[in-house]
CSV table of C-alpha atoms in Angstrom, one decimal:
chain,number,residue,atom,x,y,z
A,25,MET,CA,0.4,-0.5,0.3
A,26,SER,CA,1.2,3.5,-1.1
A,27,VAL,CA,1.4,6.4,1.2
A,28,LEU,CA,-1.2,8.2,-0.7
A,29,ASP,CA,-3.3,4.9,-0.9
A,30,PRO,CA,-6.8,5.9,-3.0
A,31,THR,CA,-8.3,4.8,0.5
A,32,ARG,CA,-5.7,6.7,2.5
A,33,ARG,CA,-6.8,9.5,5.1
A,34,ILE,CA,-4.5,11.2,6.1
A,35,SER,CA,-4.3,14.5,9.5
A,36,VAL,CA,-3.5,17.8,8.4
A,37,THR,CA,-0.4,17.1,10.5
A,38,GLU,CA,0.2,15.1,8.4
A,39,ALA,CA,-0.6,16.8,5.6
A,40,HIS,CA,1.1,19.7,6.3
A,41,SER,CA,4.7,17.1,6.4
A,42,LEU,CA,3.7,15.4,3.0
A,43,GLY,CA,4.0,18.9,1.9
A,44,VAL,CA,1.9,19.7,-1.9
A,45,SER,CA,4.1,18.3,-3.6
A,46,GLY,CA,3.7,15.3,-2.3
A,47,LEU,CA,-0.3,15.5,-2.6
A,48,VAL,CA,0.7,16.5,-6.0
A,49,ARG,CA,2.9,13.3,-6.4
A,50,GLY,CA,-0.3,11.1,-5.1
A,51,ALA,CA,-3.0,13.1,-7.4
A,52,GLU,CA,-1.4,12.5,-10.2
A,53,THR,CA,-0.4,9.3,-10.3
A,54,GLY,CA,-4.5,8.7,-8.9
A,55,GLY,CA,-4.7,8.3,-5.4
A,56,ASP,CA,-7.4,9.9,-3.8
A,57,VAL,CA,-6.2,11.6,0.1
A,58,ILE,CA,-8.8,12.5,2.3
A,59,VAL,CA,-8.0,15.1,4.9
A,60,THR,CA,-8.9,14.7,8.2
A,61,ARG,CA,-9.2,17.3,11.5
A,62,HIS,CA,-9.5,15.7,14.7
A,63,GLY,CA,-10.9,13.0,13.4
A,64,ARG,CA,-13.6,14.2,10.8
A,65,PRO,CA,-12.6,15.1,7.2
A,66,VAL,CA,-12.6,18.4,6.4
A,67,ALA,CA,-11.1,18.5,2.7
A,68,ALA,CA,-9.5,16.1,0.0
A,69,VAL,CA,-7.2,16.2,-2.7
A,70,VAL,CA,-8.0,14.0,-5.6
A,71,SER,CA,-7.0,13.7,-9.4
A,72,THR,CA,-8.0,15.8,-12.1
A,73,GLN,CA,-9.4,12.5,-14.0
A,74,HIS,CA,-11.5,12.6,-10.9
A,75,LEU,CA,-13.1,15.6,-10.8
A,76,GLU,CA,-14.0,15.7,-14.4
A,77,ALA,CA,-15.3,12.0,-13.9
A,78,LEU,CA,-17.5,13.4,-10.4
A,79,ARG,CA,-18.5,16.4,-12.5
A,80,ALA,CA,-19.6,14.7,-15.4
A,81,LEU,CA,-21.9,12.0,-13.2
A,82,GLU,CA,-23.2,15.4,-10.9
A,83,ASP,CA,-24.7,16.5,-14.3
A,84,ASP,CA,-25.6,13.1,-14.8
A,85,LEU,CA,-28.0,13.1,-11.8
A,86,ARG,CA,-29.0,16.8,-12.6
A,87,ASP,CA,-30.6,15.3,-15.5
A,88,ALA,CA,-31.8,12.1,-14.1
A,89,ALA,CA,-33.5,14.9,-11.2
A,90,LEU,CA,-35.0,16.7,-14.1
A,91,VAL,CA,-37.3,13.8,-15.5
A,92,ILE,CA,-37.9,12.2,-12.9
A,93,VAL,CA,-39.6,15.6,-12.0
A,94,ARG,CA,-40.6,16.4,-14.9
A,95,ALA,CA,-41.9,12.9,-15.3
A,96,ALA,CA,-43.6,13.1,-12.2
A,97,SER,CA,-45.2,16.8,-12.3
A,98,ASP,CA,-46.6,16.4,-16.0
A,99,ALA,CA,-50.5,16.5,-16.0
A,100,GLY,CA,-50.6,16.0,-19.8
A,101,VAL,CA,-51.8,18.8,-20.2
A,102,ARG,CA,-50.7,21.0,-23.5
A,103,GLY,CA,-51.1,24.0,-25.2
A,104,SER,CA,-50.6,26.3,-28.4
A,105,LEU,CA,-47.6,28.3,-27.9
A,106,ASP,CA,-50.4,31.5,-29.1
A,107,ASP,CA,-52.5,30.7,-26.1
A,108,THR,CA,-49.6,30.9,-24.0
A,109,ILE,CA,-48.5,34.0,-25.3
A,110,THR,CA,-51.4,35.4,-24.9
A,111,ALA,CA,-51.3,34.3,-20.8
A,112,PHE,CA,-48.7,36.1,-20.8
A,113,GLY,CA,-50.2,39.1,-22.3
A,114,PHE,CA,-48.5,39.3,-25.5
A,115,ASP,CA,-49.7,38.9,-29.0
A,116,ARG,CA,-47.4,37.3,-31.9
A,117,ALA,CA,-48.0,40.3,-34.4
A,118,GLN,CA,-45.8,42.1,-31.1
A,119,LEU,CA,-43.5,39.9,-30.4
A,120,GLU,CA,-42.6,39.0,-33.8
A,121,ALA,CA,-42.4,43.5,-34.3
A,122,GLU,CA,-40.4,43.4,-31.3
A,123,LEU,CA,-37.8,40.9,-33.0
A,124,GLU,CA,-37.6,43.0,-36.8
A,125,ALA,CA,-36.4,45.6,-34.6
A,126,ASP,CA,-34.2,44.2,-32.5
A,127,LEU,CA,-32.7,42.5,-35.4
A,128,ALA,CA,-32.7,45.8,-37.7
A,129,ALA,CA,-30.7,47.2,-34.4
A,130,GLY,CA,-28.2,44.6,-35.3
A,131,ARG,CA,-29.1,43.5,-31.2
A,132,GLU,CA,-29.6,39.7,-30.6
């Protein structure tokens, strides 16, 4: 087992002894380190590859949660775009005129 084993927990004092270069060297080889203070985890040093994987999982979980919420709250009622525009107090001609004015002025 290496000093920076992926399951390794070290105290703040041990992390200080290893120094930044020691912690970074461990992360470069894929070894994540949990740093503890008084036995409680307070920080982690992880490789960028592991961090990117965690962020991708976070995005996937957020997407899955959104799908579940939408599925659970979908009443099956659908409306037309014109009905929606009217419900917000606009009409299609007004919105189209505003869009044309914005485009003519170089605003997108």
